[in-house]
Tab-separated table of C-alpha atoms in Angstrom:
chain	number	residue	atom	x	y	z
A	9	MET	CA	6.821	4.871	-8.344
A	10	ALA	CA	9.283	7.376	-6.865
A	11	ILE	CA	6.978	9.801	-6.879
A	12	ASP	CA	4.372	7.593	-5.271
A	13	HIS	CA	7.178	7.249	-2.623
A	14	VAL	CA	7.766	10.791	-1.947
A	15	ARG	CA	4.312	11.229	-1.191
A	16	VAL	CA	4.631	8.650	1.628
A	17	TYR	CA	7.062	9.481	3.684
A	18	SER	CA	5.417	13.622	2.380
A	19	GLY	CA	2.512	12.746	5.192
A	20	LEU	CA	-0.888	13.251	1.775
A	21	PRO	CA	-2.836	10.723	1.414
A	22	ALA	CA	-3.225	8.454	-1.588
A	23	GLY	CA	-5.349	10.045	-3.415
A	24	GLY	CA	-8.246	11.618	-3.005
A	25	ILE	CA	-11.142	14.706	-4.514
A	26	GLU	CA	-7.834	16.824	-4.740
A	27	PRO	CA	-7.361	16.586	-8.561
A	28	GLY	CA	-3.040	17.561	-7.333
A	29	ILE	CA	-2.890	14.700	-5.298
A	30	PHE	CA	-4.731	12.153	-7.382
A	31	PHE	CA	-3.180	12.537	-9.708
A	32	THR	CA	0.412	12.233	-7.891
A	33	ARG	CA	-1.264	9.054	-7.318
A	34	TRP	CA	-2.520	7.727	-9.913
A	35	VAL	CA	0.157	8.230	-12.592
A	36	THR	CA	2.096	6.063	-10.290
A	37	HIS	CA	-0.902	3.301	-10.572
A	38	PHE	CA	1.389	1.961	-13.844
A	39	CYS	CA	3.917	0.869	-12.559
A	40	ALA	CA	2.966	-2.253	-10.362
A	41	PRO	CA	1.683	-3.013	-13.695
A	42	ALA	CA	3.894	-2.404	-15.728
A	43	PHE	CA	6.740	-4.374	-13.686
A	44	ALA	CA	4.528	-7.749	-13.710
A	45	PHE	CA	3.948	-7.535	-17.598
A	46	LEU	CA	7.120	-6.693	-18.913
A	47	ALA	CA	9.234	-8.712	-16.348
A	48	GLY	CA	6.978	-11.793	-18.123
A	49	THR	CA	8.242	-10.831	-21.196
A	50	SER	CA	11.853	-9.752	-20.395
A	51	ALA	CA	12.093	-13.850	-19.207
A	52	PHE	CA	10.050	-15.112	-21.931
A	53	LEU	CA	13.034	-12.879	-24.318
A	54	TYR	CA	16.104	-14.065	-21.916
A	55	GLY	CA	14.729	-17.854	-22.532
A	56	VAL	CA	14.795	-17.379	-26.116
A	57	ARG	CA	18.509	-15.179	-25.656
A	58	ILE	CA	19.575	-18.654	-23.690
A	59	ASN	CA	17.635	-21.198	-25.319
A	60	ASN	CA	17.699	-23.639	-22.839
A	61	LYS	CA	14.882	-23.993	-19.811
A	62	ALA	CA	15.744	-26.161	-17.133
A	63	LYS	CA	18.389	-22.515	-16.829
A	64	LEU	CA	15.455	-20.276	-17.333
A	65	ALA	CA	13.632	-22.395	-15.179
A	66	GLN	CA	16.750	-21.732	-12.495
A	67	TYR	CA	17.378	-18.256	-12.990
A	68	LEU	CA	13.450	-17.571	-11.982
A	69	VAL	CA	13.823	-19.565	-9.225
A	70	THR	CA	16.802	-18.117	-7.501
A	71	ARG	CA	16.090	-14.526	-8.388
A	72	GLY	CA	12.380	-15.152	-7.358
A	73	LEU	CA	13.798	-16.725	-4.483
A	74	MET	CA	16.368	-13.546	-3.865
A	75	LEU	CA	13.781	-10.915	-4.673
A	76	VAL	CA	11.046	-12.515	-1.589
A	77	VAL	CA	14.230	-12.517	1.221
A	78	LEU	CA	15.605	-9.224	0.230
A	79	GLU	CA	11.529	-8.100	0.620
A	80	LEU	CA	11.384	-9.281	3.848
A	81	THR	CA	15.020	-8.209	5.403
A	82	VAL	CA	16.428	-5.013	3.448
A	83	LEU	CA	13.878	-3.561	1.955
A	84	ARG	CA	12.012	-4.095	4.987
A	85	PHE	CA	14.947	-2.298	6.713
A	86	PHE	CA	15.244	0.514	4.020
A	87	TRP	CA	11.471	1.102	4.548
A	88	THR	CA	11.300	2.129	8.118
A	89	PHE	CA	14.840	2.093	9.648
A	90	GLN	CA	13.535	-0.144	12.161
A	91	LEU	CA	15.549	-3.288	13.615
A	92	ASP	CA	12.671	-5.396	14.951
A	93	PHE	CA	11.138	-7.372	12.166
A	94	SER	CA	8.518	-9.041	14.594
A	95	SER	CA	6.575	-6.221	15.113
A	96	PHE	CA	6.568	-5.701	11.267
A	97	VAL	CA	6.551	-7.408	8.218
A	98	LEU	CA	5.195	-6.165	4.556
A	99	ALA	CA	4.239	-8.419	1.503
A	100	GLY	CA	4.593	-5.787	-1.390
A	101	VAL	CA	5.250	-5.590	-5.072
A	102	ILE	CA	8.714	-6.776	-4.491
A	103	TRP	CA	7.513	-9.985	-2.568
A	104	MET	CA	4.495	-10.795	-4.843
A	105	LEU	CA	7.329	-9.914	-8.239
A	106	GLY	CA	9.813	-12.870	-6.716
A	107	TRP	CA	6.837	-15.365	-5.561
A	108	CYS	CA	5.295	-14.487	-9.491
A	109	MET	CA	8.984	-15.855	-11.348
A	110	ILE	CA	8.991	-18.376	-8.750
A	111	LEU	CA	5.501	-19.742	-10.374
A	112	LEU	CA	6.299	-18.310	-13.361
A	113	ALA	CA	9.442	-21.215	-13.759
A	114	ALA	CA	7.075	-23.332	-13.861
A	115	PHE	CA	4.877	-22.081	-16.150
A	116	SER	CA	7.794	-21.436	-18.889
A	117	TRP	CA	7.884	-25.806	-18.771
A	118	MET	CA	4.601	-25.077	-21.011
A	119	LYS	CA	3.864	-24.189	-24.852
A	120	LEU	CA	3.756	-20.093	-25.552
A	121	PRO	CA	0.283	-19.792	-26.197
A	122	VAL	CA	-0.890	-21.897	-23.347
A	123	VAL	CA	1.319	-19.471	-20.522
A	124	GLY	CA	-0.107	-16.305	-22.285
A	125	ALA	CA	-4.106	-17.982	-22.502
A	126	ILE	CA	-3.758	-19.038	-18.342
A	127	GLY	CA	-1.992	-15.667	-17.352
A	128	ILE	CA	-5.456	-13.721	-19.428
A	129	THR	CA	-7.625	-16.814	-17.861
A	130	ILE	CA	-6.963	-15.915	-13.592
A	131	ILE	CA	-7.097	-11.810	-14.699
A	132	ILE	CA	-10.320	-11.771	-16.070
A	133	PHE	CA	-11.382	-14.794	-13.716
A	134	GLN	CA	-9.554	-13.408	-9.983
A	135	GLY	CA	-12.656	-12.984	-7.999
A	136	VAL	CA	-13.189	-16.707	-8.389
A	137	ALA	CA	-10.437	-17.396	-6.204
A	138	ALA	CA	-11.872	-14.961	-3.227
A	139	ASN	CA	-14.477	-17.695	-2.976
A	140	VAL	CA	-12.189	-21.343	-2.907
A	141	PRO	CA	-11.440	-21.245	1.818
A	142	TYR	CA	-15.355	-20.887	1.720
A	143	LEU	CA	-15.060	-24.141	-0.640
A	144	LEU	CA	-13.631	-26.055	2.489
A	145	PRO	CA	-15.326	-27.699	5.754
A	146	GLU	CA	-15.629	-24.559	8.736
A	147	ALA	CA	-13.237	-26.280	10.372
A	148	ILE	CA	-9.818	-25.771	9.048
A	149	ARG	CA	-11.242	-22.498	7.003
A	150	PRO	CA	-9.585	-20.172	9.148
A	151	SER	CA	-6.122	-21.385	9.322
A	152	PHE	CA	-6.290	-21.833	5.613
A	153	GLY	CA	-7.728	-18.918	4.936
A	154	LYS	CA	-5.440	-16.712	6.556
A	155	LEU	CA	-2.736	-18.608	4.065
A	156	TRP	CA	-5.211	-17.654	1.492
A	157	GLU	CA	-4.597	-14.593	2.283
A	158	PHE	CA	-1.054	-13.971	0.582
A	159	ILE	CA	-2.926	-16.006	-2.941
A	160	TYR	CA	-5.870	-13.269	-2.831
A	161	PRO	CA	-8.175	-11.132	-0.258
A	162	SER	CA	-11.171	-13.820	0.961
A	163	GLY	CA	-12.130	-11.654	3.992
A	164	PHE	CA	-9.826	-13.573	6.806
A	165	GLU	CA	-7.060	-12.034	9.054
A	166	THR	CA	-3.512	-12.827	7.980
A	167	PHE	CA	-0.769	-13.567	10.512
A	168	ALA	CA	0.028	-10.893	13.660
A	169	ASN	CA	2.072	-8.175	12.484
A	170	VAL	CA	1.581	-9.657	8.242
A	171	SER	CA	0.601	-6.604	6.053
A	172	VAL	CA	-0.390	-8.312	2.261
A	173	LEU	CA	-0.326	-5.779	-0.165
A	174	TYR	CA	0.480	-7.387	-2.935
A	175	ALA	CA	-1.744	-10.959	-3.002
A	176	ILE	CA	0.036	-13.226	-5.884
A	177	ILE	CA	-3.705	-13.350	-7.874
A	178	PRO	CA	-4.142	-11.727	-10.264
A	179	TRP	CA	0.125	-10.457	-10.531
A	180	ILE	CA	1.517	-14.754	-11.483
A	181	GLY	CA	-1.603	-13.850	-14.490
A	182	VAL	CA	-0.053	-9.902	-15.123
A	183	MET	CA	3.843	-12.006	-14.962
A	184	ALA	CA	1.848	-14.862	-17.228
A	185	ALA	CA	0.324	-12.816	-19.573
A	186	GLY	CA	3.668	-10.853	-20.529
A	187	TYR	CA	5.113	-13.243	-20.537
A	188	GLY	CA	2.991	-15.260	-23.749
A	189	PHE	CA	3.512	-11.454	-25.162
A	190	GLY	CA	6.660	-11.700	-25.616
A	191	ALA	CA	6.429	-13.599	-29.224
A	192	ILE	CA	4.497	-10.393	-30.490
A	193	LEU	CA	7.867	-8.751	-30.103
A	194	LEU	CA	9.542	-11.375	-31.753
A	195	MET	CA	7.531	-10.662	-35.013
A	196	GLU	CA	8.747	-7.995	-38.141
A	197	LYS	CA	8.480	-4.676	-36.149
A	198	LYS	CA	5.715	-3.364	-38.777
A	199	GLN	CA	3.693	-6.451	-37.574
A	200	SER	CA	4.579	-6.289	-34.049
A	201	ARG	CA	3.703	-2.386	-33.688
A	202	LYS	CA	0.714	-2.641	-35.527
A	203	VAL	CA	-0.897	-5.240	-33.128
A	204	CYS	CA	0.661	-3.956	-29.664
A	205	LEU	CA	-1.115	-0.814	-31.193
A	206	ILE	CA	-4.500	-2.126	-31.913
A	207	THR	CA	-4.247	-4.419	-28.337
A	208	GLY	CA	-2.991	-1.283	-25.991
A	209	SER	CA	-5.776	0.960	-27.642
A	210	SER	CA	-8.720	-1.609	-27.807
A	211	MET	CA	-7.704	-2.651	-23.572
A	212	VAL	CA	-7.529	1.484	-23.182
A	213	ALA	CA	-10.984	1.799	-24.826
A	214	ILE	CA	-13.156	-1.168	-23.602
A	215	PHE	CA	-11.730	0.513	-20.229
A	216	ILE	CA	-13.411	4.039	-20.723
A	217	ILE	CA	-16.274	1.740	-21.453
A	218	LEU	CA	-16.789	-0.177	-18.231
A	219	GLY	CA	-15.384	2.377	-16.557
A	220	ILE	CA	-17.984	5.543	-17.303
A	221	VAL	CA	-20.508	2.904	-17.160
A	222	ARG	CA	-19.866	0.855	-13.494
A	223	ALA	CA	-19.200	4.905	-12.597
A	224	ILE	CA	-23.266	5.672	-13.694
A	225	GLN	CA	-23.861	2.185	-11.712
A	226	THR	CA	-22.150	3.180	-8.827
A	227	PRO	CA	-21.881	6.733	-7.930
A	228	SER	CA	-19.115	7.526	-6.168
A	229	THR	CA	-20.163	9.097	-2.587
A	230	ASP	CA	-17.004	10.331	-1.049
A	231	GLY	CA	-17.906	13.626	-3.733
A	232	LEU	CA	-14.956	12.870	-6.187
A	233	PRO	CA	-15.501	14.561	-10.272
A	234	PHE	CA	-16.763	12.109	-13.035
A	235	LEU	CA	-13.768	11.899	-14.716
A	236	LEU	CA	-11.920	10.857	-11.187
A	237	GLN	CA	-14.427	8.445	-10.875
A	238	VAL	CA	-13.721	6.269	-13.820
A	239	LEU	CA	-10.406	6.790	-13.150
A	240	ASN	CA	-10.257	5.361	-9.607
A	241	GLN	CA	-10.517	1.892	-9.985
A	242	GLN	CA	-8.971	-1.107	-7.156
A	243	LYS	CA	-5.398	-1.746	-6.878
A	244	TYR	CA	-5.898	-3.947	-4.040
A	245	PRO	CA	-6.106	-6.585	-5.601
A	246	ALA	CA	-5.538	-5.109	-8.878
A	247	SER	CA	-9.235	-5.226	-10.465
A	248	VAL	CA	-10.174	-5.703	-14.304
A	249	LEU	CA	-10.990	-2.850	-14.872
A	250	PHE	CA	-7.590	-1.643	-13.041
A	251	LEU	CA	-5.090	-3.918	-15.107
A	252	LEU	CA	-7.021	-1.847	-18.179
A	253	MET	CA	-6.509	1.262	-17.706
A	254	THR	CA	-3.212	0.525	-16.759
A	255	LEU	CA	-1.601	-1.849	-19.129
A	256	GLY	CA	-3.577	-0.359	-22.239
A	257	PRO	CA	-1.739	2.298	-22.265
A	258	VAL	CA	1.722	0.733	-22.292
A	259	ILE	CA	1.368	-2.179	-24.638
A	260	ALA	CA	-0.115	0.750	-26.787
A	261	LEU	CA	3.349	3.032	-26.264
A	262	ILE	CA	6.087	-0.120	-27.170
A	263	PRO	CA	6.538	1.161	-30.536
A	264	SER	CA	6.476	4.508	-29.506
A	265	ALA	CA	9.057	3.963	-27.018
A	266	GLU	CA	11.322	2.055	-29.249
A	267	LYS	CA	11.921	4.938	-31.026
A	268	THR	CA	12.001	7.704	-29.158
A	269	LYS	CA	15.853	9.146	-28.548
A	270	GLY	CA	17.598	12.293	-27.025
A	271	TRP	CA	18.869	13.084	-23.486
A	272	LEU	CA	15.300	11.356	-21.789
A	273	SER	CA	15.077	7.825	-23.336
A	274	GLN	CA	19.263	7.957	-22.364
A	275	ALA	CA	18.014	8.992	-18.777
A	276	ILE	CA	14.918	5.950	-19.035
A	277	SER	CA	16.918	3.598	-20.242
A	278	THR	CA	19.982	3.869	-18.081
A	279	ILE	CA	18.132	3.566	-15.044
A	280	GLY	CA	15.939	0.801	-16.926
A	281	SER	CA	19.413	-0.993	-17.516
A	282	VAL	CA	19.691	-1.417	-13.801
A	283	ALA	CA	16.397	-1.384	-12.182
A	284	PHE	CA	16.757	-3.247	-9.383
A	285	PHE	CA	19.949	-1.619	-8.065
A	286	TYR	CA	18.352	1.474	-8.614
A	287	TYR	CA	14.395	-0.052	-6.499
A	288	LEU	CA	16.753	-0.990	-3.609
A	289	LEU	CA	18.695	2.495	-3.220
A	290	HIS	CA	15.081	5.474	-4.110
A	291	ILE	CA	13.449	3.269	-0.905
A	292	PRO	CA	16.228	4.661	1.897
A	293	LEU	CA	16.705	8.228	-0.357
A	294	ILE	CA	13.894	9.235	-0.212
A	295	HIS	CA	13.505	7.672	3.434
A	296	VAL	CA	16.686	9.675	4.769
A	297	SER	CA	15.153	13.259	2.521
A	298	ALA	CA	11.990	12.945	5.111
A	299	LEU	CA	14.312	12.878	7.807
A	300	LEU	CA	16.020	15.850	6.428
A	301	VAL	CA	13.351	17.497	5.278
A	302	GLN	CA	11.716	17.639	8.691
A	303	TRP	CA	15.158	19.015	10.760
A	304	ILE	CA	14.864	21.673	8.161
A	305	ARG	CA	11.792	23.023	8.616
A	306	ASP	CA	11.602	21.798	12.529
A	307	GLY	CA	14.548	21.530	13.442
A	308	VAL	CA	13.928	17.992	14.567
A	309	ILE	CA	12.879	14.559	12.984
A	310	HIS	CA	10.445	12.075	13.525
A	311	PRO	CA	11.687	8.474	13.029
A	312	ASP	CA	8.613	7.193	14.476
A	313	TRP	CA	6.330	8.492	12.167
A	314	PHE	CA	7.573	5.895	9.707
A	315	ALA	CA	7.795	3.076	11.993
A	316	PHE	CA	5.234	1.225	9.996
A	317	SER	CA	6.059	2.487	6.168
A	318	PRO	CA	4.541	2.371	3.816
A	319	TYR	CA	1.897	2.790	5.965
A	320	VAL	CA	2.016	6.338	7.586
A	321	PHE	CA	-0.010	9.132	9.259
A	322	ILE	CA	0.516	12.023	9.110
A	323	GLU	CA	-1.342	14.869	10.740
A	324	GLU	CA	-2.133	17.204	8.552
A	325	ALA	CA	-0.696	20.382	9.871
A	326	ASN	CA	3.135	18.820	9.296
A	327	ARG	CA	1.922	17.992	5.706
A	328	TRP	CA	4.016	18.396	2.993
A	329	ASN	CA	2.589	20.328	-0.443
A	330	LEU	CA	3.276	19.458	-3.118
A	331	PRO	CA	5.999	21.934	-4.699
A	332	LEU	CA	7.310	20.525	-1.883
A	333	LEU	CA	7.006	17.170	-2.543
A	334	TYR	CA	8.344	17.052	-5.829
A	335	LEU	CA	11.217	19.270	-5.608
A	336	VAL	CA	12.648	16.300	-3.062
A	337	PHE	CA	11.679	13.821	-5.897
A	338	VAL	CA	13.494	15.694	-8.205
A	339	ILE	CA	16.439	15.759	-5.976
A	340	ASP	CA	16.498	12.382	-5.418
A	341	THR	CA	15.538	10.968	-9.167
A	342	ILE	CA	18.539	13.432	-10.400
A	343	ILE	CA	20.953	11.495	-7.992
A	344	LEU	CA	19.337	7.851	-8.123
A	345	TYR	CA	20.591	8.868	-12.053
A	346	PHE	CA	23.755	9.323	-11.842
A	347	LEU	CA	23.851	6.215	-8.687
A	348	SER	CA	22.731	4.135	-11.264
A	349	ASP	CA	24.739	4.895	-14.746
A	350	GLN	CA	28.196	4.479	-12.779
A	351	TYR	CA	26.933	1.505	-11.438
A	352	ALA	CA	25.485	0.748	-15.210
A	353	ARG	CA	29.115	1.319	-16.812
A	354	TYR	CA	30.640	-1.253	-13.344
A	355	LYS	CA	27.944	-3.509	-14.993
A	356	SER	CA	28.533	-2.942	-18.289
A	357	ALA	CA	32.790	-3.698	-17.655
A	358	HIS	CA	32.214	-6.744	-15.527
A	359	ARG	CA	29.832	-9.155	-17.329
A	360	GLU	CA	32.257	-11.683	-16.485
A	361	LYS	CA	30.650	-11.249	-12.675
A	362	ARG	CA	27.956	-13.446	-12.943
A	363	TRP	CA	25.830	-11.851	-9.511
A	364	LEU	CA	25.565	-8.488	-11.670
A	365	LYS	CA	23.006	-9.728	-13.914
A	366	TYR	CA	20.628	-10.285	-10.531
A	367	LEU	CA	20.612	-6.905	-9.328
């Protein structure tokens, strides 16, 4: 995630035929699906721990609303360092996660297999949602379509200066499927690992077969090598192939992740224990780093280049190269780790402060 957001401020494109840039973008595709899926799993496990559906639903609604508000206010400022909120509003990944949690609060009252089945159905048949506005009378179709773009892209214009990067569908399906997946983690460990490995590996195999077939049937017109065509799946909205490609390995590797030890595992666990704290800090830190790089390289800064972040266009002569991108990423990640470690210690030492569980 942080790699991709450093890429945003570097001015490098989101992919392309150059393998280094392509994979710098591609490796970050695993983030949003894992966030949504494991958020659903975490919600289920939290519900099991507290054994109170009403409290679970309340937590999901309040946390979801908090995420939506923060996306539209604090995070919007962190991305752009602009206070004119009328010029640009982003419905990004945190906005999406917030609304999906609110919807999951309603789903959580249903039986677990039903929630999982609903999630998988939404993912597989998501394309049907594009037709919903066209079922309505033409007189109300444009106004309804403007709102429906927040649910699923259907070819309508949204509100002025509003960019919907993450529509709710299929992501609510991903979170609901993750909620249902939680039951697998409660199985006996050996059985759970077996199910994870078989499920994840099967998803990867299906992706490889369908991805190759798709690449053969619809060859690239922009010069992408065949392998990159197979891996270049649609993220906005996330297609079934995109989700097979990303969630398959995540599910398959869960058993290995549980057994991983050492300093890297400890560092990842530390960040994971305060994941939203990390997210909140990483955007302004990367933004400031980009301005600092400009000052070191050119003796001036260009804050106007980032007025519509994460949509950034920088002339090729002013873009970073990949080594600089990764250097900034490594430095910022080290800084974020130490900040996360301090906050994790504070959070652990002050369990009586209930608001800390939201951050």
